[in-house]
Amino acid sequence: MRQLYIGGSWTASASDEPIEVVNPATEEIIDRVPAGSPDDVEAAAAAARRAFPEWSRAAAGERGKLLARAADLLKQRSDEIARTIATDMGAPLGFALKVQTLMPATVLASFAQLAESHPREARVGNSLVVKEPIGVVAAITPWNYPLHQIVCKVAPALAAGCTVVLKPSEVAPLAAYALAGIFAEVGLPPGVFNLVSGRGPVVGEAMATHPEVDMVSFTGSTAAGRRVAALAAESVKRVALELGGKSANVILPDADLALAVKVGVANCFVNAGQTCSAWSRMIVQRDQYDEAVHLAVEAARGYRVGDPFDESTKIGPLVSATQRERVIRYVNRGQEEGARLVAGGTERPHERGYYVEPTVFAAVEPGMTIEQEEIFGPVLSLIPYTSEDNAVEIANNTRYGLAGAVWAGTEEHAVGVARRLRTGQVSINGGRFNPLAPFGGYKQSGVGRELGEHGLEEYLEVKSLQL
């Protein structure tokens, strides 16, 4: 069984209970990590607190150099780490390399630069306004992007001068261990970064309530995010939450329909649909609806489900048996409520592994369960609209507001509609994801922002000195 990383050393957990890590493609146990305890959190938080004064006062350039070295090592080991991610969470290897590993390396390098370049003080009248690291940060991360979500929290926190206690998902924790090894190798001072594996109700809740923790940054479900926020509120900690989504892909009548559907299907199915910002609702003008359904079905048929290490695979397994069962329940619920299954379904495409066929629903009406709730699987719902105002109304009519897309004949037209969407990020005519732009949600999709300067600001306190 692996160990925890606390105070600059690999150390045994106070708990002797293991958590089995399962390969979702084969259903075989591939590793074991500790089911950490509150005593482990106590040790990690104490180590982070001891390290904070010196790390927070270190020159910004020195912090940046260490993060830059870590980013370089991450790139050098990208093939190995990508294979780890493909094995413990099921992402197809090419995606695991490009998106799950190299993108986090890019993000880490960007915060290495921001550590030094981001302004920390300004004059306002007779005041000197300064920004200082908030302190000890508890980072709680999910399994769907097991390295990227860690880097999105740990990199800006360290760049800001904070120290960190990380709890990665126990479902896919192995990339976190690889990153801890890199931080140790580049010489990050003891206690600046600590890793405690374990389950959310034990380790996560101990972190959220610990008196030495100044901030909790959490990514996961909206229900779990509410729990974290409630626990952190007892000691008035700062909280950053990146939660669920039910993002709309709005296709206007003057758009290139074939392109919009093709890209929209790809975005919905990326990472087997296990993406909080997936465009899982395709909103199409009623006169074009039947054609859009046909195009979506044809596109879905091109997505081969299979072994993550097979180059022809586009959709790997879902991360666990629990996740597969959840998705199948939603597919059944959609049919029970009257939606029309036009592709995919509940049949197992392979005898072993937690696979789900890429699934498309037509005749989906606003308010249906599959139109309102985050499924977190390769399931697309197509919803017709009658007018532009109606399209905006449907897009905004969920409790979420994380991401989305608008397609139109001109950028100006698309931007005009995008401004009306109550969501944190909108792709315009297929505009690609920008890892330097702020990412986060409106409504129950979260609080705060990740990535770029806005992501760094989450980990800074503001002080004014009246001169």
PDB file of N, CA, C and O in Angstrom, residues 65-127:
ATOM      1  N   LYS A  65      10.342  29.673  -9.899  1.00  0.00           N
ATOM      2  CA  LYS A  65      11.356  28.755 -10.437  1.00  0.00           C
ATOM      3  C   LYS A  65      11.051  27.312 -10.059  1.00  0.00           C
ATOM      4  O   LYS A  65      11.194  26.393 -10.877  1.00  0.00           O
ATOM      5  N   LEU A  66      10.634  27.084  -8.816  1.00  0.00           N
ATOM      6  CA  LEU A  66      10.308  25.727  -8.391  1.00  0.00           C
ATOM      7  C   LEU A  66       9.104  25.176  -9.165  1.00  0.00           C
ATOM      8  O   LEU A  66       9.096  24.014  -9.586  1.00  0.00           O
ATOM      9  N   LEU A  67       8.094  26.019  -9.372  1.00  0.00           N
ATOM     10  CA  LEU A  67       6.930  25.578 -10.130  1.00  0.00           C
ATOM     11  C   LEU A  67       7.292  25.325 -11.588  1.00  0.00           C
ATOM     12  O   LEU A  67       6.774  24.390 -12.212  1.00  0.00           O
ATOM     13  N   ALA A  68       8.180  26.144 -12.139  1.00  0.00           N
ATOM     14  CA  ALA A  68       8.612  25.946 -13.530  1.00  0.00           C
ATOM     15  C   ALA A  68       9.367  24.628 -13.675  1.00  0.00           C
ATOM     16  O   ALA A  68       9.180  23.898 -14.661  1.00  0.00           O
ATOM     17  N   ARG A  69      10.214  24.299 -12.705  1.00  0.00           N
ATOM     18  CA  ARG A  69      10.915  23.015 -12.752  1.00  0.00           C
ATOM     19  C   ARG A  69       9.924  21.856 -12.669  1.00  0.00           C
ATOM     20  O   ARG A  69      10.086  20.837 -13.355  1.00  0.00           O
ATOM     21  N   ALA A  70       8.917  22.017 -11.827  1.00  0.00           N
ATOM     22  CA  ALA A  70       7.903  20.964 -11.714  1.00  0.00           C
ATOM     23  C   ALA A  70       7.149  20.800 -13.036  1.00  0.00           C
ATOM     24  O   ALA A  70       6.856  19.675 -13.456  1.00  0.00           O
ATOM     25  N   ALA A  71       6.837  21.917 -13.687  1.00  0.00           N
ATOM     26  CA  ALA A  71       6.153  21.846 -14.980  1.00  0.00           C
ATOM     27  C   ALA A  71       7.015  21.136 -16.015  1.00  0.00           C
ATOM     28  O   ALA A  71       6.514  20.327 -16.814  1.00  0.00           O
ATOM     29  N   ASP A  72       8.304  21.412 -15.994  1.00  0.00           N
ATOM     30  CA  ASP A  72       9.218  20.738 -16.932  1.00  0.00           C
ATOM     31  C   ASP A  72       9.250  19.235 -16.686  1.00  0.00           C
ATOM     32  O   ASP A  72       9.214  18.440 -17.628  1.00  0.00           O
ATOM     33  N   LEU A  73       9.330  18.843 -15.424  1.00  0.00           N
ATOM     34  CA  LEU A  73       9.344  17.412 -15.110  1.00  0.00           C
ATOM     35  C   LEU A  73       8.028  16.740 -15.497  1.00  0.00           C
ATOM     36  O   LEU A  73       8.016  15.600 -15.965  1.00  0.00           O
ATOM     37  N   LEU A  74       6.940  17.470 -15.295  1.00  0.00           N
ATOM     38  CA  LEU A  74       5.640  16.928 -15.663  1.00  0.00           C
ATOM     39  C   LEU A  74       5.574  16.659 -17.171  1.00  0.00           C
ATOM     40  O   LEU A  74       5.070  15.617 -17.609  1.00  0.00           O
ATOM     41  N   LYS A  75       6.119  17.581 -17.951  1.00  0.00           N
ATOM     42  CA  LYS A  75       6.163  17.371 -19.405  1.00  0.00           C
ATOM     43  C   LYS A  75       7.062  16.191 -19.760  1.00  0.00           C
ATOM     44  O   LYS A  75       6.715  15.366 -20.608  1.00  0.00           O
ATOM     45  N   GLN A  76       8.216  16.101 -19.099  1.00  0.00           N
ATOM     46  CA  GLN A  76       9.142  15.009 -19.397  1.00  0.00           C
ATOM     47  C   GLN A  76       8.531  13.650 -19.089  1.00  0.00           C
ATOM     48  O   GLN A  76       8.825  12.654 -19.766  1.00  0.00           O
ATOM     49  N   ARG A  77       7.686  13.593 -18.092  1.00  0.00           N
ATOM     50  CA  ARG A  77       7.082  12.326 -17.665  1.00  0.00           C
ATOM     51  C   ARG A  77       5.652  12.163 -18.163  1.00  0.00           C
ATOM     52  O   ARG A  77       4.897  11.330 -17.659  1.00  0.00           O
ATOM     53  N   SER A  78       5.288  12.960 -19.138  1.00  0.00           N
ATOM     54  CA  SER A  78       3.894  12.992 -19.577  1.00  0.00           C
ATOM     55  C   SER A  78       3.408  11.650 -20.103  1.00  0.00           C
ATOM     56  O   SER A  78       2.267  11.246 -19.848  1.00  0.00           O
ATOM     57  N   ASP A  79       4.254  10.934 -20.833  1.00  0.00           N
ATOM     58  CA  ASP A  79       3.831   9.633 -21.364  1.00  0.00           C
ATOM     59  C   ASP A  79       3.496   8.666 -20.229  1.00  0.00           C
ATOM     60  O   ASP A  79       2.461   7.985 -20.248  1.00  0.00           O
ATOM     61  N   GLU A  80       4.376   8.620 -19.246  1.00  0.00           N
ATOM     62  CA  GLU A  80       4.172   7.707 -18.103  1.00  0.00           C
ATOM     63  C   GLU A  80       2.925   8.085 -17.313  1.00  0.00           C
ATOM     64  O   GLU A  80       2.116   7.223 -16.938  1.00  0.00           O
ATOM     65  N   ILE A  81       2.753   9.377 -17.043  1.00  0.00           N
ATOM     66  CA  ILE A  81       1.606   9.824 -16.252  1.00  0.00           C
ATOM     67  C   ILE A  81       0.313   9.626 -17.023  1.00  0.00           C
ATOM     68  O   ILE A  81      -0.723   9.251 -16.457  1.00  0.00           O
ATOM     69  N   ALA A  82       0.346   9.857 -18.338  1.00  0.00           N
ATOM     70  CA  ALA A  82      -0.843   9.639 -19.158  1.00  0.00           C
ATOM     71  C   ALA A  82      -1.279   8.179 -19.105  1.00  0.00           C
ATOM     72  O   ALA A  82      -2.474   7.868 -19.025  1.00  0.00           O
ATOM     73  N   ARG A  83      -0.320   7.279 -19.123  1.00  0.00           N
ATOM     74  CA  ARG A  83      -0.651   5.857 -19.032  1.00  0.00           C
ATOM     75  C   ARG A  83      -1.267   5.534 -17.664  1.00  0.00           C
ATOM     76  O   ARG A  83      -2.183   4.707 -17.562  1.00  0.00           O
ATOM     77  N   THR A  84      -0.783   6.194 -16.645  1.00  0.00           N
ATOM     78  CA  THR A  84      -1.362   6.010 -15.311  1.00  0.00           C
ATOM     79  C   THR A  84      -2.817   6.461 -15.298  1.00  0.00           C
ATOM     80  O   THR A  84      -3.696   5.760 -14.772  1.00  0.00           O
ATOM     81  N   ILE A  85      -3.088   7.622 -15.876  1.00  0.00           N
ATOM     82  CA  ILE A  85      -4.454   8.149 -15.888  1.00  0.00           C
ATOM     83  C   ILE A  85      -5.361   7.284 -16.746  1.00  0.00           C
ATOM     84  O   ILE A  85      -6.514   7.015 -16.374  1.00  0.00           O
ATOM     85  N   ALA A  86      -4.853   6.822 -17.885  1.00  0.00           N
ATOM     86  CA  ALA A  86      -5.655   5.934 -18.731  1.00  0.00           C
ATOM     87  C   ALA A  86      -6.003   4.647 -17.997  1.00  0.00           C
ATOM     88  O   ALA A  86      -7.069   4.065 -18.219  1.00  0.00           O
ATOM     89  N   THR A  87      -5.135   4.233 -17.093  1.00  0.00           N
ATOM     90  CA  THR A  87      -5.349   2.979 -16.367  1.00  0.00           C
ATOM     91  C   THR A  87      -6.282   3.144 -15.182  1.00  0.00           C
ATOM     92  O   THR A  87      -7.168   2.315 -14.957  1.00  0.00           O
ATOM     93  N   ASP A  88      -6.130   4.211 -14.400  1.00  0.00           N
ATOM     94  CA  ASP A  88      -6.933   4.269 -13.171  1.00  0.00           C
ATOM     95  C   ASP A  88      -8.246   5.023 -13.310  1.00  0.00           C
ATOM     96  O   ASP A  88      -9.112   4.919 -12.439  1.00  0.00           O
ATOM     97  N   MET A  89      -8.439   5.789 -14.428  1.00  0.00           N
ATOM     98  CA  MET A  89      -9.758   6.384 -14.618  1.00  0.00           C
ATOM     99  C   MET A  89     -10.357   6.147 -15.995  1.00  0.00           C
ATOM    100  O   MET A  89     -11.509   6.481 -16.237  1.00  0.00           O
ATOM    101  N   GLY A  90      -9.596   5.556 -16.924  1.00  0.00           N
ATOM    102  CA  GLY A  90     -10.191   5.059 -18.157  1.00  0.00           C
ATOM    103  C   GLY A  90     -10.185   5.981 -19.350  1.00  0.00           C
ATOM    104  O   GLY A  90     -10.781   5.662 -20.374  1.00  0.00           O
ATOM    105  N   ALA A  91      -9.530   7.135 -19.275  1.00  0.00           N
ATOM    106  CA  ALA A  91      -9.484   8.038 -20.429  1.00  0.00           C
ATOM    107  C   ALA A  91      -8.679   7.407 -21.558  1.00  0.00           C
ATOM    108  O   ALA A  91      -7.624   6.813 -21.313  1.00  0.00           O
ATOM    109  N   PRO A  92      -9.126   7.508 -22.816  1.00  0.00           N
ATOM    110  CA  PRO A  92      -8.323   7.032 -23.933  1.00  0.00           C
ATOM    111  C   PRO A  92      -6.931   7.646 -23.892  1.00  0.00           C
ATOM    112  O   PRO A  92      -6.768   8.829 -23.553  1.00  0.00           O
ATOM    113  N   LEU A  93      -5.925   6.863 -24.224  1.00  0.00           N
ATOM    114  CA  LEU A  93      -4.544   7.272 -23.998  1.00  0.00           C
ATOM    115  C   LEU A  93      -4.202   8.604 -24.654  1.00  0.00           C
ATOM    116  O   LEU A  93      -3.532   9.443 -24.037  1.00  0.00           O
ATOM    117  N   GLY A  94      -4.633   8.817 -25.891  1.00  0.00           N
ATOM    118  CA  GLY A  94      -4.328  10.077 -26.555  1.00  0.00           C
ATOM    119  C   GLY A  94      -4.899  11.263 -25.807  1.00  0.00           C
ATOM    120  O   GLY A  94      -4.247  12.301 -25.649  1.00  0.00           O
ATOM    121  N   PHE A  95      -6.131  11.137 -25.319  1.00  0.00           N
ATOM    122  CA  PHE A  95      -6.768  12.190 -24.532  1.00  0.00           C
ATOM    123  C   PHE A  95      -6.072  12.337 -23.181  1.00  0.00           C
ATOM    124  O   PHE A  95      -5.876  13.454 -22.684  1.00  0.00           O
ATOM    125  N   ALA A  96      -5.695  11.204 -22.588  1.00  0.00           N
ATOM    126  CA  ALA A  96      -4.994  11.238 -21.303  1.00  0.00           C
ATOM    127  C   ALA A  96      -3.662  11.977 -21.421  1.00  0.00           C
ATOM    128  O   ALA A  96      -3.226  12.639 -20.473  1.00  0.00           O
ATOM    129  N   LEU A  97      -3.021  11.876 -22.578  1.00  0.00           N
ATOM    130  CA  LEU A  97      -1.754  12.576 -22.784  1.00  0.00           C
ATOM    131  C   LEU A  97      -1.979  14.061 -23.051  1.00  0.00           C
ATOM    132  O   LEU A  97      -1.438  14.919 -22.346  1.00  0.00           O
ATOM    133  N   LYS A  98      -2.780  14.368 -24.052  1.00  0.00           N
ATOM    134  CA  LYS A  98      -2.925  15.756 -24.501  1.00  0.00           C
ATOM    135  C   LYS A  98      -3.664  16.624 -23.496  1.00  0.00           C
ATOM    136  O   LYS A  98      -3.232  17.745 -23.180  1.00  0.00           O
ATOM    137  N   VAL A  99      -4.791  16.132 -23.003  1.00  0.00           N
ATOM    138  CA  VAL A  99      -5.669  16.954 -22.164  1.00  0.00           C
ATOM    139  C   VAL A  99      -5.447  16.700 -20.680  1.00  0.00           C
ATOM    140  O   VAL A  99      -5.390  17.637 -19.880  1.00  0.00           O
ATOM    141  N   GLN A 100      -5.299  15.422 -20.304  1.00  0.00           N
ATOM    142  CA  GLN A 100      -5.200  15.094 -18.885  1.00  0.00           C
ATOM    143  C   GLN A 100      -3.805  15.322 -18.306  1.00  0.00           C
ATOM    144  O   GLN A 100      -3.656  15.397 -17.084  1.00  0.00           O
ATOM    145  N   THR A 101      -2.777  15.440 -19.161  1.00  0.00           N
ATOM    146  CA  THR A 101      -1.410  15.572 -18.645  1.00  0.00           C
ATOM    147  C   THR A 101      -0.695  16.809 -19.184  1.00  0.00           C
ATOM    148  O   THR A 101      -0.183  17.618 -18.410  1.00  0.00           O
ATOM    149  N   LEU A 102      -0.651  16.973 -20.501  1.00  0.00           N
ATOM    150  CA  LEU A 102       0.082  18.119 -21.059  1.00  0.00           C
ATOM    151  C   LEU A 102      -0.620  19.441 -20.773  1.00  0.00           C
ATOM    152  O   LEU A 102       0.045  20.458 -20.551  1.00  0.00           O
ATOM    153  N   MET A 103      -1.949  19.455 -20.757  1.00  0.00           N
ATOM    154  CA  MET A 103      -2.638  20.700 -20.393  1.00  0.00           C
ATOM    155  C   MET A 103      -2.336  21.101 -18.951  1.00  0.00           C
ATOM    156  O   MET A 103      -2.039  22.276 -18.691  1.00  0.00           O
ATOM    157  N   PRO A 104      -2.387  20.201 -17.975  1.00  0.00           N
ATOM    158  CA  PRO A 104      -1.973  20.586 -16.629  1.00  0.00           C
ATOM    159  C   PRO A 104      -0.529  21.095 -16.563  1.00  0.00           C
ATOM    160  O   PRO A 104      -0.232  21.993 -15.779  1.00  0.00           O
ATOM    161  N   ALA A 105       0.353  20.522 -17.368  1.00  0.00           N
ATOM    162  CA  ALA A 105       1.733  21.019 -17.395  1.00  0.00           C
ATOM    163  C   ALA A 105       1.763  22.462 -17.879  1.00  0.00           C
ATOM    164  O   ALA A 105       2.512  23.297 -17.348  1.00  0.00           O
ATOM    165  N   THR A 106       0.949  22.778 -18.883  1.00  0.00           N
ATOM    166  CA  THR A 106       0.851  24.155 -19.382  1.00  0.00           C
ATOM    167  C   THR A 106       0.305  25.083 -18.313  1.00  0.00           C
ATOM    168  O   THR A 106       0.795  26.205 -18.122  1.00  0.00           O
ATOM    169  N   VAL A 107      -0.722  24.620 -17.607  1.00  0.00           N
ATOM    170  CA  VAL A 107      -1.310  25.434 -16.532  1.00  0.00           C
ATOM    171  C   VAL A 107      -0.296  25.675 -15.423  1.00  0.00           C
ATOM    172  O   VAL A 107      -0.156  26.795 -14.905  1.00  0.00           O
ATOM    173  N   LEU A 108       0.442  24.643 -15.047  1.00  0.00           N
ATOM    174  CA  LEU A 108       1.463  24.781 -14.007  1.00  0.00           C
ATOM    175  C   LEU A 108       2.523  25.791 -14.429  1.00  0.00           C
ATOM    176  O   LEU A 108       2.945  26.651 -13.626  1.00  0.00           O
ATOM    177  N   ALA A 109       2.947  25.730 -15.686  1.00  0.00           N
ATOM    178  CA  ALA A 109       3.937  26.687 -16.192  1.00  0.00           C
ATOM    179  C   ALA A 109       3.389  28.105 -16.180  1.00  0.00           C
ATOM    180  O   ALA A 109       4.121  29.073 -15.896  1.00  0.00           O
ATOM    181  N   SER A 110       2.087  28.259 -16.470  1.00  0.00           N
ATOM    182  CA  SER A 110       1.499  29.604 -16.469  1.00  0.00           C
ATOM    183  C   SER A 110       1.504  30.213 -15.077  1.00  0.00           C
ATOM    184  O   SER A 110       1.746  31.418 -14.914  1.00  0.00           O
ATOM    185  N   PHE A 111       1.269  29.397 -14.051  1.00  0.00           N
ATOM    186  CA  PHE A 111       1.300  29.934 -12.689  1.00  0.00           C
ATOM    187  C   PHE A 111       2.730  30.162 -12.209  1.00  0.00           C
ATOM    188  O   PHE A 111       2.961  31.012 -11.338  1.00  0.00           O
ATOM    189  N   ALA A 112       3.682  29.424 -12.761  1.00  0.00           N
ATOM    190  CA  ALA A 112       5.085  29.725 -12.468  1.00  0.00           C
ATOM    191  C   ALA A 112       5.427  31.142 -12.914  1.00  0.00           C
ATOM    192  O   ALA A 112       6.139  31.882 -12.207  1.00  0.00           O
ATOM    193  N   GLN A 113       4.901  31.548 -14.061  1.00  0.00           N
ATOM    194  CA  GLN A 113       5.131  32.902 -14.547  1.00  0.00           C
ATOM    195  C   GLN A 113       4.348  33.930 -13.732  1.00  0.00           C
ATOM    196  O   GLN A 113       4.874  34.988 -13.361  1.00  0.00           O
ATOM    197  N   LEU A 114       3.083  33.613 -13.420  1.00  0.00           N
ATOM    198  CA  LEU A 114       2.251  34.549 -12.664  1.00  0.00           C
ATOM    199  C   LEU A 114       2.753  34.756 -11.242  1.00  0.00           C
ATOM    200  O   LEU A 114       2.497  35.802 -10.640  1.00  0.00           O
ATOM    201  N   ALA A 115       3.468  33.773 -10.702  1.00  0.00           N
ATOM    202  CA  ALA A 115       4.011  33.926  -9.346  1.00  0.00           C
ATOM    203  C   ALA A 115       4.816  35.210  -9.233  1.00  0.00           C
ATOM    204  O   ALA A 115       4.778  35.895  -8.197  1.00  0.00           O
ATOM    205  N   GLU A 116       5.532  35.541 -10.291  1.00  0.00           N
ATOM    206  CA  GLU A 116       6.387  36.723 -10.259  1.00  0.00           C
ATOM    207  C   GLU A 116       5.745  37.937 -10.919  1.00  0.00           C
ATOM    208  O   GLU A 116       5.930  39.067 -10.471  1.00  0.00           O
ATOM    209  N   SER A 117       4.961  37.709 -11.979  1.00  0.00           N
ATOM    210  CA  SER A 117       4.471  38.847 -12.767  1.00  0.00           C
ATOM    211  C   SER A 117       3.185  39.460 -12.230  1.00  0.00           C
ATOM    212  O   SER A 117       2.881  40.625 -12.519  1.00  0.00           O
ATOM    213  N   HIS A 118       2.394  38.708 -11.465  1.00  0.00           N
ATOM    214  CA  HIS A 118       1.115  39.241 -11.007  1.00  0.00           C
ATOM    215  C   HIS A 118       1.337  40.338  -9.970  1.00  0.00           C
ATOM    216  O   HIS A 118       2.024  40.133  -8.964  1.00  0.00           O
ATOM    217  N   PRO A 119       0.773  41.538 -10.181  1.00  0.00           N
ATOM    218  CA  PRO A 119       1.016  42.653  -9.247  1.00  0.00           C
ATOM    219  C   PRO A 119       0.433  42.381  -7.873  1.00  0.00           C
ATOM    220  O   PRO A 119      -0.692  41.882  -7.748  1.00  0.00           O
ATOM    221  N   ARG A 120       1.207  42.714  -6.848  1.00  0.00           N
ATOM    222  CA  ARG A 120       0.783  42.455  -5.471  1.00  0.00           C
ATOM    223  C   ARG A 120       0.497  43.723  -4.678  1.00  0.00           C
ATOM    224  O   ARG A 120       0.083  43.639  -3.530  1.00  0.00           O
ATOM    225  N   GLU A 121       0.725  44.900  -5.266  1.00  0.00           N
ATOM    226  CA  GLU A 121       0.410  46.127  -4.535  1.00  0.00           C
ATOM    227  C   GLU A 121       0.104  47.258  -5.498  1.00  0.00           C
ATOM    228  O   GLU A 121       0.520  47.244  -6.654  1.00  0.00           O
ATOM    229  N   ALA A 122      -0.668  48.251  -4.993  1.00  0.00           N
ATOM    230  CA  ALA A 122      -1.034  49.412  -5.805  1.00  0.00           C
ATOM    231  C   ALA A 122      -1.365  50.562  -4.869  1.00  0.00           C
ATOM    232  O   ALA A 122      -1.817  50.355  -3.736  1.00  0.00           O
ATOM    233  N   ARG A 123      -1.141  51.795  -5.333  1.00  0.00           N
ATOM    234  CA  ARG A 123      -1.520  52.987  -4.574  1.00  0.00           C
ATOM    235  C   ARG A 123      -2.932  53.401  -4.929  1.00  0.00           C
ATOM    236  O   ARG A 123      -3.306  53.476  -6.102  1.00  0.00           O
ATOM    237  N   VAL A 124      -3.743  53.648  -3.908  1.00  0.00           N
ATOM    238  CA  VAL A 124      -5.099  54.163  -4.083  1.00  0.00           C
ATOM    239  C   VAL A 124      -5.235  55.357  -3.140  1.00  0.00           C
ATOM    240  O   VAL A 124      -5.397  55.186  -1.926  1.00  0.00           O
ATOM    241  N   GLY A 125      -5.118  56.570  -3.668  1.00  0.00           N
ATOM    242  CA  GLY A 125      -5.124  57.754  -2.817  1.00  0.00           C
ATOM    243  C   GLY A 125      -3.971  57.697  -1.840  1.00  0.00           C
ATOM    244  O   GLY A 125      -2.818  57.495  -2.227  1.00  0.00           O
ATOM    245  N   ASN A 126      -4.275  57.825  -0.550  1.00  0.00           N
ATOM    246  CA  ASN A 126      -3.207  57.772   0.448  1.00  0.00           C
ATOM    247  C   ASN A 126      -2.999  56.371   1.001  1.00  0.00           C
ATOM    248  O   ASN A 126      -2.355  56.188   2.039  1.00  0.00           O
ATOM    249  N   SER A 127      -3.527  55.361   0.295  1.00  0.00           N
ATOM    250  CA  SER A 127      -3.419  53.976   0.764  1.00  0.00           C
ATOM    251  C   SER A 127      -2.512  53.163  -0.147  1.00  0.00           C
ATOM    252  O   SER A 127      -2.495  53.334  -1.365  1.00  0.00           O
TER     253      SER A 127
END
